[in-house]
GROMACS .gro file of C-alpha atoms in nm:
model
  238
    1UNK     CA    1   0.000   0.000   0.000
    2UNK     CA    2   0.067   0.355  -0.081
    3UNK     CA    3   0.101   0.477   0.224
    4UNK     CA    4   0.096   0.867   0.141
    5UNK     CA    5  -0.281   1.086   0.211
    6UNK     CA    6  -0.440   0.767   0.296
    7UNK     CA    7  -0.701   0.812   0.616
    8UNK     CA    8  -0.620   0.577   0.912
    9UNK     CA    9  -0.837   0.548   1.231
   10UNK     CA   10  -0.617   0.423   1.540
   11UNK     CA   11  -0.790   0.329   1.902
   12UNK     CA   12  -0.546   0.347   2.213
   13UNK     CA   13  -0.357   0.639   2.050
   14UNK     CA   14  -0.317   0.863   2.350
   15UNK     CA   15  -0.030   0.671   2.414
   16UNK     CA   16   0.153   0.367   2.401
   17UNK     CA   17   0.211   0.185   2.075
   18UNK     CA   18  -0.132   0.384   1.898
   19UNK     CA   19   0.095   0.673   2.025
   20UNK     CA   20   0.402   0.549   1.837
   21UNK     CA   21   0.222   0.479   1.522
   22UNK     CA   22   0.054   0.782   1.465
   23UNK     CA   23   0.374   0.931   1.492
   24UNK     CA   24   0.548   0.658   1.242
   25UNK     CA   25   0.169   0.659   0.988
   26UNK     CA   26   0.228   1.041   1.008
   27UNK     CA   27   0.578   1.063   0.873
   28UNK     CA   28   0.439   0.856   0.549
   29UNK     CA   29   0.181   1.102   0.543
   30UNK     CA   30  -0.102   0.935   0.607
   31UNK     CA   31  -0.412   1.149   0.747
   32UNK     CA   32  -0.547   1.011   1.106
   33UNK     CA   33  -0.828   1.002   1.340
   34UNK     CA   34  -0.712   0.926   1.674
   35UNK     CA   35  -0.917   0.809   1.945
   36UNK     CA   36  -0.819   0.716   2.330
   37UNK     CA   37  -0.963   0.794   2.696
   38UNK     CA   38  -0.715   1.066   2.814
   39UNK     CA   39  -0.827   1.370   2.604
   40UNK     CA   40  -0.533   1.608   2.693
   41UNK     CA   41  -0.316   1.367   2.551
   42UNK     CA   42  -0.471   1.326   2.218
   43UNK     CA   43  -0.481   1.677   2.233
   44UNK     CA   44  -0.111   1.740   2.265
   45UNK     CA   45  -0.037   1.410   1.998
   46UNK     CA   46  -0.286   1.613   1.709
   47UNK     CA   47  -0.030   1.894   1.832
   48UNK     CA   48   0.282   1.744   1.673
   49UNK     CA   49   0.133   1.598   1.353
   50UNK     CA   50   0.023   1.703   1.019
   51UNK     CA   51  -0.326   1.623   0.985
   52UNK     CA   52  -0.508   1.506   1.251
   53UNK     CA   53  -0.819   1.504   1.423
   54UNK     CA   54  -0.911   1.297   1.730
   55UNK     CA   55  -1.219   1.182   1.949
   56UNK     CA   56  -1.196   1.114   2.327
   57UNK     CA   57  -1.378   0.869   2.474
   58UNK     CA   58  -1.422   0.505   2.628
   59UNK     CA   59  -1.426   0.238   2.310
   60UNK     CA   60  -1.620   0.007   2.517
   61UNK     CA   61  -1.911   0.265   2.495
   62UNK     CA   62  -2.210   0.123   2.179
   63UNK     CA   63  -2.120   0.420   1.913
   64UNK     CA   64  -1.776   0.506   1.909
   65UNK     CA   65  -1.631   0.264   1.677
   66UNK     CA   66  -1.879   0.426   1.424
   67UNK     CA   67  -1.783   0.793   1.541
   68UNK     CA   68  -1.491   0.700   1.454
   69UNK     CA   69  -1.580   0.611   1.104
   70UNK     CA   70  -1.851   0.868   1.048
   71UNK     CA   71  -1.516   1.145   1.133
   72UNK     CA   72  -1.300   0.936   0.911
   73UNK     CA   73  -1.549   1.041   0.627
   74UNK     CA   74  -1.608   1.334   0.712
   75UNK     CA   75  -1.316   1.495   0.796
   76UNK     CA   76  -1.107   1.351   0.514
   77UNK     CA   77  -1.357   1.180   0.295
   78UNK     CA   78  -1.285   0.839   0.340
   79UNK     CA   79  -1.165   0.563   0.528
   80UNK     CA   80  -0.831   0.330   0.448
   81UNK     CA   81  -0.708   0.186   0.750
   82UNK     CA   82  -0.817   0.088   1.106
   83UNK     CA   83  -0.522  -0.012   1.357
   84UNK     CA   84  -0.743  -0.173   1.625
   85UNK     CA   85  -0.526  -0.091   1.894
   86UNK     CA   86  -0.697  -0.036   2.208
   87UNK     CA   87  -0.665  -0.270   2.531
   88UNK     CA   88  -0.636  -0.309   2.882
   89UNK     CA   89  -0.500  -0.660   3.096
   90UNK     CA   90  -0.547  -0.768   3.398
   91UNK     CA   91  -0.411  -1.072   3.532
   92UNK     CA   92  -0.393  -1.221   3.922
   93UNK     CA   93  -0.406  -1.545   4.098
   94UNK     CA   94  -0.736  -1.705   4.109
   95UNK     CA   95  -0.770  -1.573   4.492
   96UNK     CA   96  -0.692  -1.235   4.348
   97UNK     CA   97  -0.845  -1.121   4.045
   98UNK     CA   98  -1.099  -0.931   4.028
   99UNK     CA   99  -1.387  -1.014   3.822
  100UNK     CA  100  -1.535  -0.715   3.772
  101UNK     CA  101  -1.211  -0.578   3.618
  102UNK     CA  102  -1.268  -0.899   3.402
  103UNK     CA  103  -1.565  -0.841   3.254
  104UNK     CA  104  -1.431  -0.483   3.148
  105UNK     CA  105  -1.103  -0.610   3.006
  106UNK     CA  106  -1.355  -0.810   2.741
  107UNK     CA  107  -1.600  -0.530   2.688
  108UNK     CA  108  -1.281  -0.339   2.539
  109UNK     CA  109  -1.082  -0.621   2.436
  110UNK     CA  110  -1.296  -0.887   2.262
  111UNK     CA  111  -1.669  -0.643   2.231
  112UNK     CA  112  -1.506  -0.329   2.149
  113UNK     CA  113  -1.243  -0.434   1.930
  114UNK     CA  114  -1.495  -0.675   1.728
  115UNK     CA  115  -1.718  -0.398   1.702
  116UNK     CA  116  -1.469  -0.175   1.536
  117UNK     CA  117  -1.343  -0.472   1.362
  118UNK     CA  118  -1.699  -0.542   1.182
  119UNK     CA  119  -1.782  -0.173   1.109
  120UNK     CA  120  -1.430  -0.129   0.975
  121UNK     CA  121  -1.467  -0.428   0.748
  122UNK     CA  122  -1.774  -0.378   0.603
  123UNK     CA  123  -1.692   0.009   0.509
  124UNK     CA  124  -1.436  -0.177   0.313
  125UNK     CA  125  -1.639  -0.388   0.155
  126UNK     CA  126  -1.888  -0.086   0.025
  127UNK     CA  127  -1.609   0.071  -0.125
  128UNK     CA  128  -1.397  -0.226  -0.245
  129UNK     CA  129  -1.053  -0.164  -0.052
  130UNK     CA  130  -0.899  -0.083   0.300
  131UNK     CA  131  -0.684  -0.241   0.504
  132UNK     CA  132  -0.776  -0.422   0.922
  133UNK     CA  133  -0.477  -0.426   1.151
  134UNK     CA  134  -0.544  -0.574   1.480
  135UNK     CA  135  -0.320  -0.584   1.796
  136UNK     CA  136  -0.291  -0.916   1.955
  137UNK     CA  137  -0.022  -1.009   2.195
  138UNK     CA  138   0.226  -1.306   2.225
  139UNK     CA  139  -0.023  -1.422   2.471
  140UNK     CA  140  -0.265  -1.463   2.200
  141UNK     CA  141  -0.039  -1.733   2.112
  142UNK     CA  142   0.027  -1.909   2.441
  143UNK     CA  143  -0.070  -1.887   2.818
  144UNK     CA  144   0.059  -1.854   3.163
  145UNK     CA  145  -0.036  -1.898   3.525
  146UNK     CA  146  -0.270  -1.604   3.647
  147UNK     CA  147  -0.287  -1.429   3.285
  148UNK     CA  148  -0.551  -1.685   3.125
  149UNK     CA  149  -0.854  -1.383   3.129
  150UNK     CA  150  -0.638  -1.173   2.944
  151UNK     CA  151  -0.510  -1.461   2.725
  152UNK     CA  152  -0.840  -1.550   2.611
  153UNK     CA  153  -0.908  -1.184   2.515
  154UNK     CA  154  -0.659  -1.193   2.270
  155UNK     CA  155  -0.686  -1.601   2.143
  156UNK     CA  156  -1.050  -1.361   2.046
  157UNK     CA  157  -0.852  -1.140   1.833
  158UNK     CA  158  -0.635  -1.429   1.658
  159UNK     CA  159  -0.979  -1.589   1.611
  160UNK     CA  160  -1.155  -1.351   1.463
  161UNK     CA  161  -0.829  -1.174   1.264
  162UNK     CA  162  -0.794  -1.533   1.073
  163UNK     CA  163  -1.161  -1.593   0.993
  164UNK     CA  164  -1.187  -1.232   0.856
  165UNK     CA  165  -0.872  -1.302   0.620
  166UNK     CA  166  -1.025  -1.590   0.507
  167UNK     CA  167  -1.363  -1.446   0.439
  168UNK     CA  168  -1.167  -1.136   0.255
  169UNK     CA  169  -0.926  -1.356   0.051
  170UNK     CA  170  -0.957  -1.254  -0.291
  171UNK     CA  171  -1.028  -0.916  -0.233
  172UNK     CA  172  -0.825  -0.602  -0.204
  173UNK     CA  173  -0.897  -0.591   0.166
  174UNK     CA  174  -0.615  -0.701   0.393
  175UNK     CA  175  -0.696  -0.841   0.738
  176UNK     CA  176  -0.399  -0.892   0.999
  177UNK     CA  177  -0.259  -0.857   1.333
  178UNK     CA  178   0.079  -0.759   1.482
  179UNK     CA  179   0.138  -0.973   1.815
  180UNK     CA  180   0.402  -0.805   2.043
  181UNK     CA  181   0.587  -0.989   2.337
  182UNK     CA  182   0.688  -0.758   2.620
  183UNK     CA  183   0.681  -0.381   2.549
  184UNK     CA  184   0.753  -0.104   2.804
  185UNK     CA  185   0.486   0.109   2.775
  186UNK     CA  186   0.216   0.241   3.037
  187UNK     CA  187  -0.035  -0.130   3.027
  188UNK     CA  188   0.168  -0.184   3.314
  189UNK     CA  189   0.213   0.142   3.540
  190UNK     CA  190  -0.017  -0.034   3.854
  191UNK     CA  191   0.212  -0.347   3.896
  192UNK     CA  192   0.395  -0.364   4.187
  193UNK     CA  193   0.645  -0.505   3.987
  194UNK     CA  194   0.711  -0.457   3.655
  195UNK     CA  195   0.690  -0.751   3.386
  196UNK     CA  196   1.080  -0.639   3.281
  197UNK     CA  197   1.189  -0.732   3.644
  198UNK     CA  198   0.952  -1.064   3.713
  199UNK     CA  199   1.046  -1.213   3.364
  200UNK     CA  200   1.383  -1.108   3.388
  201UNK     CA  201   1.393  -0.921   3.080
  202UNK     CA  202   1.613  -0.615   3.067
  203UNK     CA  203   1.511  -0.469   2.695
  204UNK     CA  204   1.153  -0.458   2.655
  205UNK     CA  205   1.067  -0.391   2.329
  206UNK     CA  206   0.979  -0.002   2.277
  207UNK     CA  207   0.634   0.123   2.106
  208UNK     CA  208   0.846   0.237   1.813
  209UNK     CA  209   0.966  -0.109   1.729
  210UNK     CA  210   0.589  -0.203   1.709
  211UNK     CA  211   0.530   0.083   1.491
  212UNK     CA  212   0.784   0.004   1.249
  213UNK     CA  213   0.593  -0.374   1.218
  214UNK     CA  214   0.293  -0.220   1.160
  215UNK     CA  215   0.424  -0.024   0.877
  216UNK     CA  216   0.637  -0.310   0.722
  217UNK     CA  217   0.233  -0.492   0.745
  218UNK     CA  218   0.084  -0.229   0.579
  219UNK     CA  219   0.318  -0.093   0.323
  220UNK     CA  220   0.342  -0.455   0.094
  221UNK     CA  221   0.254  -0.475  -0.229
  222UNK     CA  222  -0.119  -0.538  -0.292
  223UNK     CA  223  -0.031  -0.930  -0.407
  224UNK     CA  224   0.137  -1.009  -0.064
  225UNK     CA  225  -0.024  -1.057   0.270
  226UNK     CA  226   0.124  -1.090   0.637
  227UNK     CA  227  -0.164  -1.258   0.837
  228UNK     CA  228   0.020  -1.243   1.184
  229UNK     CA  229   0.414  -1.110   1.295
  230UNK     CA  230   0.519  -1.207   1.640
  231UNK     CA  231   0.776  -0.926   1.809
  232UNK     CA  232   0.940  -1.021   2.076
  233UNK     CA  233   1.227  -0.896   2.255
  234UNK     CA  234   1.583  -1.050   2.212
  235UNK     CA  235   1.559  -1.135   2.602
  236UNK     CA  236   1.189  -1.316   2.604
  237UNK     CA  237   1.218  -1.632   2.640
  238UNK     CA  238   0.890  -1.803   2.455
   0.00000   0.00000   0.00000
């Protein structure tokens, strides 16, 4: 894909790896719509890029995965990429967790990201092109003790990322999803210890290395398609 004046929506951008692609999309010149939670943060990203525009809010909430589409349109005129982006974990013992913080982990990782997986997809349809970039996680791959909730969440995402591909084959839609190992960003600000200390690895993966995958993803030629890229740091052991 030509990257250049091509209209991306990205969820979880006020920071993060959304954060870190905006920044990379913008450099190719790509036009955005940003969404995330913390509005003075959006505010300050639509600050240092070219063309932006961004809607705060919750992406659990019924409507904002069409906003987010209906802004697309109308503030550029169209719609060529969604980076599905936004997600939350939460992991404990099964003395600890808390189920309530459960039950919200899937309304924005499984409910909100099919949502704006569907309503992405079938804009793409209607106009015959458009690409679906989903974020998964190494754990959509595997599990471990105390993270099986948030596992699941994102076996969802694998799930539905390969059954969309399959549906879209033959088409010029491209469905896919970039599944990162350990990154240091802020998922993990609450832990009383950090994921870098517990699983003894010392160079987490940055959002910008995420970024770059996302753009290698997106920027193949029409003929070629990358279903799934694991990025893990050097350290993780798998």
């Amino acid at each position: 894909m030509e990257l250049a004046d091509k209209v991306a929506i990205i969820t979880g951008a006020s920071s993060g790896i959304g954060r870190a692609v905006a920044h990379n999309l913008n450099e190719a010149g790509v036009k955005l719509i940003l969404a995330g939670r913390r509005e003075n943060r959006l505010v300050e990203l639509k600050g240092q890029l070219k063309q932006a525009a961004i809607l705060p809010g919750d992406i659990s909430q019924d409507g904002m995965a069409q906003s987010l589409l209906d802004m697309a349109l109308n503030t550029f005129g169209r719609c060529d990429i969604v980076f599905n982006n936004a997600g939350t974990i939460t992991v404990g013992s099964i003395d600890e967790i808390d189920i309530g913080d459960i039950g919200y982990m899937v309304r924005v990782n499984v409910e909100a990201a099919f949502r704006m997986a569907y309503i992405a997809v079938k804009h793409f349809k209607s106009i015959g092109s458009g690409f679906l970039l989903n974020t998964s996680s190494v754990l959509g791959t595997k599990v471990r003790p105390t993270a099986g909730a948030y596992a699941g969440t994102e076996f969802a995402i694998e799930a539905l990322t390969e059954a969309l591909r399959l549906e879209l084959a033959k088409t010029n839609i491209g469905v896919a999803c970039v599944e990162p190992g350990l990154v240091q960003t802020e998922l993990h600000r609450e832990w009383p210890v950090s994921p870098a200390q517990s699983l003894n690895i010392p160079r987490p993966l940055q959002p910008e290395d995420i970024a770059r995958v996302v753009r290698f993803i997106l920027e193949q030629p029409d003929h070629v398609r990358l279903p799934r890229i694991l990025a893990v740091p050097a350290d993780q052991e798998l």
